[in-house]
PDB file of C-alpha atoms in Angstrom:
ATOM      1  CA  MET A   1      28.259  45.595 -62.231  1.00 42.00           C
ATOM      2  CA  THR A   2      31.020  47.795 -60.836  1.00 52.00           C
ATOM      3  CA  THR A   3      33.166  46.144 -58.173  1.00 57.00           C
ATOM      4  CA  ARG A   4      34.165  48.505 -55.372  1.00 67.00           C
ATOM      5  CA  PRO A   5      34.737  48.434 -51.612  1.00 73.00           C
ATOM      6  CA  GLY A   6      31.613  47.037 -49.968  1.00 72.00           C
ATOM      7  CA  SER A   7      30.680  44.704 -52.830  1.00 87.00           C
ATOM      8  CA  LEU A   8      30.229  40.981 -52.206  1.00 89.00           C
ATOM      9  CA  ASN A   9      33.653  39.316 -51.790  1.00 91.00           C
ATOM     10  CA  GLU A  10      35.303  42.661 -50.984  1.00 94.00           C
ATOM     11  CA  PHE A  11      36.066  44.363 -47.679  1.00 95.00           C
ATOM     12  CA  CYS A  12      32.916  46.055 -46.435  1.00 94.00           C
ATOM     13  CA  TRP A  13      33.402  47.358 -42.888  1.00 95.00           C
ATOM     14  CA  MET A  14      35.880  47.995 -40.090  1.00 95.00           C
ATOM     15  CA  ASP A  15      35.816  48.048 -36.302  1.00 92.00           C
ATOM     16  CA  LEU A  16      38.389  50.339 -34.753  1.00 92.00           C
ATOM     17  CA  LYS A  17      39.349  49.091 -31.297  1.00 91.00           C
ATOM     18  CA  THR A  18      41.351  51.581 -29.253  1.00 91.00           C
ATOM     19  CA  ARG A  19      42.323  52.459 -25.684  1.00 91.00           C
ATOM     20  CA  ASP A  20      41.391  56.093 -26.302  1.00 91.00           C
ATOM     21  CA  PRO A  21      38.127  56.497 -28.257  1.00 90.00           C
ATOM     22  CA  ALA A  22      37.968  60.266 -27.732  1.00 90.00           C
ATOM     23  CA  GLY A  23      41.573  60.819 -28.789  1.00 92.00           C
ATOM     24  CA  THR A  24      41.175  58.519 -31.772  1.00 91.00           C
ATOM     25  CA  ALA A  25      38.049  60.358 -32.890  1.00 92.00           C
ATOM     26  CA  ALA A  26      39.760  63.750 -32.588  1.00 92.00           C
ATOM     27  CA  PHE A  27      42.814  62.542 -34.501  1.00 92.00           C
ATOM     28  CA  LEU A  28      40.900  60.961 -37.379  1.00 91.00           C
ATOM     29  CA  SER A  29      38.437  63.842 -37.591  1.00 92.00           C
ATOM     30  CA  THR A  30      41.346  66.228 -38.064  1.00 90.00           C
ATOM     31  CA  THR A  31      43.365  63.957 -40.347  1.00 86.00           C
ATOM     32  CA  LEU A  32      40.689  62.440 -42.567  1.00 88.00           C
ATOM     33  CA  GLY A  33      37.559  64.474 -41.923  1.00 90.00           C
ATOM     34  CA  TRP A  34      35.673  61.535 -40.418  1.00 94.00           C
ATOM     35  CA  SER A  35      32.667  62.107 -38.147  1.00 95.00           C
ATOM     36  CA  PHE A  36      31.940  60.144 -34.956  1.00 95.00           C
ATOM     37  CA  ALA A  37      28.561  59.725 -33.246  1.00 92.00           C
ATOM     38  CA  VAL A  38      26.533  57.179 -31.284  1.00 86.00           C
ATOM     39  CA  ASP A  39      24.237  55.220 -33.593  1.00 82.00           C
ATOM     40  CA  GLU A  40      20.925  55.139 -31.736  1.00 76.00           C
ATOM     41  CA  GLU A  41      19.565  52.543 -34.170  1.00 73.00           C
ATOM     42  CA  ASP A  42      22.432  50.131 -33.545  1.00 69.00           C
ATOM     43  CA  TRP A  43      21.645  47.188 -31.265  1.00 61.00           C
ATOM     44  CA  ARG A  44      24.744  48.020 -29.168  1.00 68.00           C
ATOM     45  CA  LYS A  45      24.336  51.834 -29.289  1.00 72.00           C
ATOM     46  CA  ALA A  46      27.848  51.815 -30.697  1.00 81.00           C
ATOM     47  CA  ILE A  47      29.922  54.763 -31.889  1.00 88.00           C
ATOM     48  CA  LYS A  48      30.033  54.842 -35.677  1.00 92.00           C
ATOM     49  CA  MET A  49      32.515  56.534 -37.999  1.00 94.00           C
ATOM     50  CA  SER A  50      31.185  58.179 -41.130  1.00 95.00           C
ATOM     51  CA  VAL A  51      32.345  60.081 -44.201  1.00 94.00           C
ATOM     52  CA  ASP A  52      29.942  62.635 -45.642  1.00 93.00           C
ATOM     53  CA  GLY A  53      27.159  61.064 -43.592  1.00 92.00           C
ATOM     54  CA  ARG A  54      27.912  57.524 -44.811  1.00 93.00           C
ATOM     55  CA  PRO A  55      28.915  54.991 -42.104  1.00 92.00           C
ATOM     56  CA  ILE A  56      32.241  53.246 -42.668  1.00 94.00           C
ATOM     57  CA  GLY A  57      33.000  51.611 -39.322  1.00 94.00           C
ATOM     58  CA  GLY A  58      32.518  51.262 -35.606  1.00 92.00           C
ATOM     59  CA  VAL A  59      34.630  52.263 -32.603  1.00 92.00           C
ATOM     60  CA  SER A  60      35.170  50.183 -29.464  1.00 90.00           C
ATOM     61  CA  ASP A  61      37.102  50.798 -26.232  1.00 91.00           C
ATOM     62  CA  VAL A  62      39.424  47.850 -25.549  1.00 89.00           C
ATOM     63  CA  ALA A  63      39.538  48.953 -21.898  1.00 88.00           C
ATOM     64  CA  SER A  64      35.891  47.868 -21.651  1.00 87.00           C
ATOM     65  CA  PRO A  65      35.114  44.728 -19.591  1.00 86.00           C
ATOM     66  CA  ALA A  66      33.845  43.210 -22.847  1.00 81.00           C
ATOM     67  CA  TYR A  67      37.495  42.665 -23.870  1.00 85.00           C
ATOM     68  CA  PRO A  68      40.068  40.463 -22.111  1.00 84.00           C
ATOM     69  CA  PRO A  69      42.686  42.416 -20.109  1.00 86.00           C
ATOM     70  CA  GLY A  70      45.620  43.460 -22.259  1.00 85.00           C
ATOM     71  CA  THR A  71      43.736  43.416 -25.569  1.00 86.00           C
ATOM     72  CA  PRO A  72      45.849  45.585 -27.899  1.00 88.00           C
ATOM     73  CA  ALA A  73      44.564  48.419 -30.040  1.00 89.00           C
ATOM     74  CA  HIS A  74      43.767  47.140 -33.512  1.00 88.00           C
ATOM     75  CA  ILE A  75      41.422  47.456 -36.474  1.00 91.00           C
ATOM     76  CA  ALA A  76      39.208  44.556 -37.538  1.00 92.00           C
ATOM     77  CA  TYR A  77      38.414  44.517 -41.254  1.00 95.00           C
ATOM     78  CA  TYR A  78      35.439  42.570 -42.615  1.00 96.00           C
ATOM     79  CA  LEU A  79      35.056  40.731 -45.925  1.00 97.00           C
ATOM     80  CA  ALA A  80      31.514  40.463 -47.290  1.00 95.00           C
ATOM     81  CA  VAL A  81      30.639  36.820 -48.004  1.00 96.00           C
ATOM     82  CA  ASP A  82      27.570  34.920 -49.143  1.00 95.00           C
ATOM     83  CA  ASP A  83      27.648  31.951 -46.741  1.00 96.00           C
ATOM     84  CA  ILE A  84      29.799  32.375 -43.650  1.00 97.00           C
ATOM     85  CA  GLU A  85      29.907  28.719 -42.583  1.00 98.00           C
ATOM     86  CA  ARG A  86      30.918  27.663 -46.072  1.00 98.00           C
ATOM     87  CA  ARG A  87      33.575  30.388 -46.302  1.00 98.00           C
ATOM     88  CA  VAL A  88      35.012  29.535 -42.881  1.00 98.00           C
ATOM     89  CA  GLU A  89      35.257  25.919 -43.999  1.00 98.00           C
ATOM     90  CA  ALA A  90      37.034  26.974 -47.206  1.00 98.00           C
ATOM     91  CA  ALA A  91      39.426  29.251 -45.309  1.00 98.00           C
ATOM     92  CA  THR A  92      40.432  26.620 -42.757  1.00 98.00           C
ATOM     93  CA  ALA A  93      40.796  24.013 -45.502  1.00 98.00           C
ATOM     94  CA  HIS A  94      43.367  26.306 -47.116  1.00 98.00           C
ATOM     95  CA  GLY A  95      45.408  26.962 -43.983  1.00 98.00           C
ATOM     96  CA  ALA A  96      43.551  29.635 -41.991  1.00 98.00           C
ATOM     97  CA  ARG A  97      43.146  29.427 -38.214  1.00 97.00           C
ATOM     98  CA  LEU A  98      39.667  30.024 -36.803  1.00 96.00           C
ATOM     99  CA  VAL A  99      39.802  32.573 -33.961  1.00 93.00           C
ATOM    100  CA  VAL A 100      36.096  33.277 -33.386  1.00 92.00           C
ATOM    101  CA  SER A 101      33.451  30.901 -34.734  1.00 95.00           C
ATOM    102  CA  PRO A 102      30.490  32.365 -36.646  1.00 96.00           C
ATOM    103  CA  PHE A 103      27.943  34.118 -34.442  1.00 95.00           C
ATOM    104  CA  ASP A 104      24.924  36.381 -34.850  1.00 92.00           C
ATOM    105  CA  ALA A 105      25.414  40.148 -34.503  1.00 87.00           C
ATOM    106  CA  GLY A 106      22.066  41.350 -33.241  1.00 81.00           C
ATOM    107  CA  GLY A 107      20.199  40.202 -36.326  1.00 82.00           C
ATOM    108  CA  GLN A 108      22.300  42.495 -38.537  1.00 87.00           C
ATOM    109  CA  GLY A 109      24.457  39.692 -39.872  1.00 91.00           C
ATOM    110  CA  ARG A 110      26.914  36.979 -38.907  1.00 95.00           C
ATOM    111  CA  ILE A 111      30.594  37.385 -38.027  1.00 95.00           C
ATOM    112  CA  ALA A 112      33.618  35.097 -37.870  1.00 95.00           C
ATOM    113  CA  THR A 113      37.279  35.971 -37.291  1.00 95.00           C
ATOM    114  CA  LEU A 114      40.319  34.103 -38.585  1.00 96.00           C
ATOM    115  CA  THR A 115      44.011  34.483 -39.293  1.00 96.00           C
ATOM    116  CA  ASP A 116      45.209  33.679 -42.797  1.00 98.00           C
ATOM    117  CA  PRO A 117      48.218  31.419 -43.546  1.00 97.00           C
ATOM    118  CA  GLU A 118      50.486  34.496 -43.604  1.00 96.00           C
ATOM    119  CA  GLY A 119      49.373  35.433 -40.070  1.00 95.00           C
ATOM    120  CA  ALA A 120      47.124  38.399 -40.924  1.00 95.00           C
ATOM    121  CA  ALA A 121      43.820  38.639 -39.060  1.00 94.00           C
ATOM    122  CA  PHE A 122      40.575  39.195 -40.945  1.00 96.00           C
ATOM    123  CA  SER A 123      36.860  38.848 -40.304  1.00 96.00           C
ATOM    124  CA  LEU A 124      33.989  37.628 -42.444  1.00 97.00           C
ATOM    125  CA  TRP A 125      30.580  39.308 -42.610  1.00 96.00           C
ATOM    126  CA  GLN A 126      27.421  37.704 -43.953  1.00 96.00           C
ATOM    127  CA  ARG A 127      24.792  40.399 -44.209  1.00 92.00           C
ATOM    128  CA  ARG A 128      21.222  40.164 -43.047  1.00 90.00           C
ATOM    129  CA  HIS A 129      19.880  43.641 -42.424  1.00 86.00           C
ATOM    130  CA  PHE A 130      23.192  45.530 -42.511  1.00 86.00           C
ATOM    131  CA  PRO A 131      25.242  45.436 -45.736  1.00 86.00           C
ATOM    132  CA  GLY A 132      28.312  47.382 -44.569  1.00 89.00           C
ATOM    133  CA  TRP A 133      29.708  50.551 -46.044  1.00 91.00           C
ATOM    134  CA  SER A 134      28.261  52.167 -49.166  1.00 89.00           C
ATOM    135  CA  PHE A 135      29.453  55.358 -50.802  1.00 90.00           C
ATOM    136  CA  PRO A 136      30.086  56.841 -54.271  1.00 88.00           C
ATOM    137  CA  PRO A 137      33.381  55.890 -55.944  1.00 83.00           C
ATOM    138  CA  GLY A 138      36.185  58.332 -55.160  1.00 81.00           C
ATOM    139  CA  LEU A 139      34.459  59.939 -52.159  1.00 88.00           C
ATOM    140  CA  ALA A 140      37.154  61.954 -50.355  1.00 87.00           C
ATOM    141  CA  GLY A 141      38.111  60.332 -47.059  1.00 89.00           C
ATOM    142  CA  ALA A 142      36.344  57.053 -47.850  1.00 91.00           C
ATOM    143  CA  PRO A 143      37.966  53.596 -48.100  1.00 91.00           C
ATOM    144  CA  HIS A 144      39.603  53.099 -51.488  1.00 89.00           C
ATOM    145  CA  ARG A 145      41.603  49.866 -51.366  1.00 90.00           C
ATOM    146  CA  MET A 146      43.036  47.331 -48.951  1.00 94.00           C
ATOM    147  CA  VAL A 147      46.695  46.304 -48.907  1.00 95.00           C
ATOM    148  CA  LEU A 148      48.403  43.253 -47.414  1.00 96.00           C
ATOM    149  CA  ALA A 149      52.207  43.246 -47.347  1.00 94.00           C
ATOM    150  CA  CYS A 150      53.529  39.775 -46.575  1.00 96.00           C
ATOM    151  CA  ASP A 151      56.286  37.315 -47.394  1.00 95.00           C
ATOM    152  CA  ARG A 152      54.214  35.355 -49.937  1.00 96.00           C
ATOM    153  CA  PRO A 153      51.850  37.761 -51.696  1.00 97.00           C
ATOM    154  CA  ASP A 154      50.918  35.391 -54.529  1.00 98.00           C
ATOM    155  CA  GLU A 155      49.999  32.637 -52.074  1.00 98.00           C
ATOM    156  CA  ALA A 156      48.017  35.137 -49.993  1.00 98.00           C
ATOM    157  CA  ARG A 157      46.035  36.285 -53.015  1.00 98.00           C
ATOM    158  CA  HIS A 158      45.290  32.672 -53.910  1.00 98.00           C
ATOM    159  CA  PHE A 159      44.131  31.964 -50.346  1.00 98.00           C
ATOM    160  CA  TYR A 160      41.582  34.792 -50.352  1.00 98.00           C
ATOM    161  CA  GLU A 161      40.272  33.786 -53.773  1.00 98.00           C
ATOM    162  CA  LYS A 162      39.740  30.244 -52.490  1.00 98.00           C
ATOM    163  CA  THR A 163      38.090  31.562 -49.323  1.00 98.00           C
ATOM    164  CA  THR A 164      35.579  33.903 -50.967  1.00 96.00           C
ATOM    165  CA  GLY A 165      35.242  32.053 -54.256  1.00 95.00           C
ATOM    166  CA  ALA A 166      36.216  35.136 -56.271  1.00 94.00           C
ATOM    167  CA  PRO A 167      39.200  37.472 -56.812  1.00 94.00           C
ATOM    168  CA  LEU A 168      39.500  40.522 -54.554  1.00 94.00           C
ATOM    169  CA  PHE A 169      39.506  43.420 -57.022  1.00 93.00           C
ATOM    170  CA  CYS A 170      39.784  46.125 -54.347  1.00 92.00           C
ATOM    171  CA  ALA A 171      42.803  44.623 -52.590  1.00 95.00           C
ATOM    172  CA  ASP A 172      46.516  44.496 -53.290  1.00 95.00           C
ATOM    173  CA  PHE A 173      49.007  41.848 -52.180  1.00 97.00           C
ATOM    174  CA  ILE A 174      52.610  43.028 -52.136  1.00 95.00           C
ATOM    175  CA  ALA A 175      55.935  41.712 -50.864  1.00 95.00           C
ATOM    176  CA  ALA A 176      56.910  42.781 -47.357  1.00 92.00           C
ATOM    177  CA  ALA A 177      59.772  45.273 -47.259  1.00 88.00           C
ATOM    178  CA  GLU A 178      61.546  43.169 -44.612  1.00 86.00           C
ATOM    179  CA  PRO A 179      60.516  39.514 -44.897  1.00 84.00           C
ATOM    180  CA  GLY A 180      59.710  37.949 -41.539  1.00 80.00           C
ATOM    181  CA  ALA A 181      60.244  41.192 -39.633  1.00 79.00           C
ATOM    182  CA  SER A 182      56.687  41.483 -38.303  1.00 85.00           C
ATOM    183  CA  THR A 183      53.266  39.858 -38.401  1.00 88.00           C
ATOM    184  CA  PRO A 184      51.415  40.911 -41.579  1.00 93.00           C
ATOM    185  CA  GLN A 185      48.289  43.012 -41.140  1.00 92.00           C
ATOM    186  CA  TRP A 186      45.712  44.402 -43.517  1.00 95.00           C
ATOM    187  CA  GLU A 187      45.941  48.146 -44.101  1.00 93.00           C
ATOM    188  CA  LEU A 188      43.339  50.530 -45.438  1.00 92.00           C
ATOM    189  CA  VAL A 189      44.063  53.128 -48.113  1.00 90.00           C
ATOM    190  CA  VAL A 190      41.643  56.053 -48.126  1.00 88.00           C
ATOM    191  CA  ALA A 191      41.231  58.888 -50.603  1.00 75.00           C
ATOM    192  CA  SER A 192      42.473  62.207 -49.266  1.00 67.00           C
ATOM    193  CA  MET A 193      40.580  65.477 -49.500  1.00 48.00           C
ATOM    194  CA  ILE A 194      42.455  66.350 -52.711  1.00 43.00           C
ATOM    195  CA  TRP A 195      42.684  63.358 -55.029  1.00 35.00           C
ATOM    196  CA  THR A 196      46.013  62.921 -56.787  1.00 36.00           C
ATOM    197  CA  THR A 197      48.324  59.988 -57.388  1.00 34.00           C
ATOM    198  CA  SER A 198      50.202  60.828 -54.188  1.00 36.00           C
ATOM    199  CA  SER A 199      47.424  62.104 -51.932  1.00 39.00           C
ATOM    200  CA  GLU A 200      46.154  58.981 -50.279  1.00 46.00           C
ATOM    201  CA  HIS A 201      46.470  57.902 -46.685  1.00 51.00           C
ATOM    202  CA  THR A 202      47.111  54.455 -45.294  1.00 55.00           C
ATOM    203  CA  MET A 203      45.709  53.540 -41.907  1.00 55.00           C
ATOM    204  CA  THR A 204      46.909  50.717 -39.732  1.00 52.00           C
ATOM    205  CA  ALA A 205      46.903  49.728 -36.101  1.00 41.00           C
ATOM    206  CA  GLY A 206      48.623  46.905 -34.309  1.00 39.00           C
ATOM    207  CA  PRO A 207      49.729  45.788 -30.862  1.00 35.00           C
ATOM    208  CA  ARG A 208      52.412  48.490 -30.695  1.00 32.00           C
ATOM    209  CA  SER A 209      50.111  51.251 -31.860  1.00 34.00           C
ATOM    210  CA  PRO A 210      48.229  53.176 -29.139  1.00 33.00           C
ATOM    211  CA  LEU A 211      46.094  54.742 -31.868  1.00 36.00           C
ATOM    212  CA  PRO A 212      45.479  54.034 -35.522  1.00 39.00           C
ATOM    213  CA  ARG A 213      47.873  55.967 -37.707  1.00 39.00           C
ATOM    214  CA  ALA A 214      47.028  57.843 -40.865  1.00 38.00           C
ATOM    215  CA  ARG A 215      49.757  59.251 -43.052  1.00 36.00           C
ATOM    216  CA  PRO A 216      50.535  59.932 -46.704  1.00 33.00           C
ATOM    217  CA  SER A 217      51.329  56.746 -48.574  1.00 36.00           C
ATOM    218  CA  ARG A 218      54.767  56.464 -50.164  1.00 32.00           C
ATOM    219  CA  GLY A 219      56.164  54.491 -53.013  1.00 34.00           C
ATOM    220  CA  ALA A 220      55.439  52.432 -55.864  1.00 28.00           C
ATOM    221  CA  ALA A 221      52.352  50.374 -56.676  1.00 31.00           C
ATOM    222  CA  GLU A 222      50.373  52.292 -59.242  1.00 33.00           C
ATOM    223  CA  GLN A 223      46.628  51.667 -59.312  1.00 39.00           C
ATOM    224  CA  PRO A 224      43.803  53.373 -61.186  1.00 35.00           C
ATOM    225  CA  GLY A 225      43.158  56.656 -59.409  1.00 37.00           C
ATOM    226  CA  GLY A 226      46.220  56.717 -57.203  1.00 32.00           C
ATOM    227  CA  THR A 227      49.257  55.145 -55.606  1.00 28.00           C
ATOM    228  CA  VAL A 228      48.523  52.354 -53.140  1.00 32.00           C
ATOM    229  CA  LEU A 229      51.043  51.455 -50.452  1.00 26.00           C
ATOM    230  CA  PRO A 230      50.969  50.194 -46.872  1.00 30.00           C
ATOM    231  CA  ALA A 231      52.110  52.420 -44.024  1.00 32.00           C
ATOM    232  CA  ALA A 232      55.753  52.244 -43.099  1.00 27.00           C
ATOM    233  CA  SER A 233      56.666  50.557 -39.825  1.00 26.00           C
TER     234      SER A 233
END
């Protein structure tokens, strides 16, 4: 079995939460070739992002009354797990903080949100009727790998292995460029329209980011098929 983004125990989905859905859609359509449309079959009638007709994430407006006032723009990334209650228990036993307890998402699956011991937020997804993203390997513009830059990358890798019960093959844990300078956050590396070792983009969003940012990755960590790095601050 080939392990790739979307497999069990790998990241499988993202929710892009922004103050400017229209501007975000225009930016990412131009930058990465993503498409945006309301999913009429979704229980929330949510806006979905897709690459070559394959859904890769949702879009939410943090100005909506559904979010507390002052909620910052951010991207929620979801790990596919087999048993969400069991995985939440494993995560908290190894130092994670539970932010949102497991709940049902319209019969599509179950969600929980936590922060890991390094401070990075992540969500868990246990599928029912919706598995998450699915696309051919190397699809231009599609998720390729995840990257977490933090002060203790080896400890972070160990934490996620203990949480999911398996290594994350489609994720990289690297040392932060400036230890302690900022709260770690997961970043997504996507394949660009022309695939070379330098033509990837890394996307991130945090409290200081009005919109997600996509830019060429720079630097050093060689991986099969390309160079994987987080976005610069």
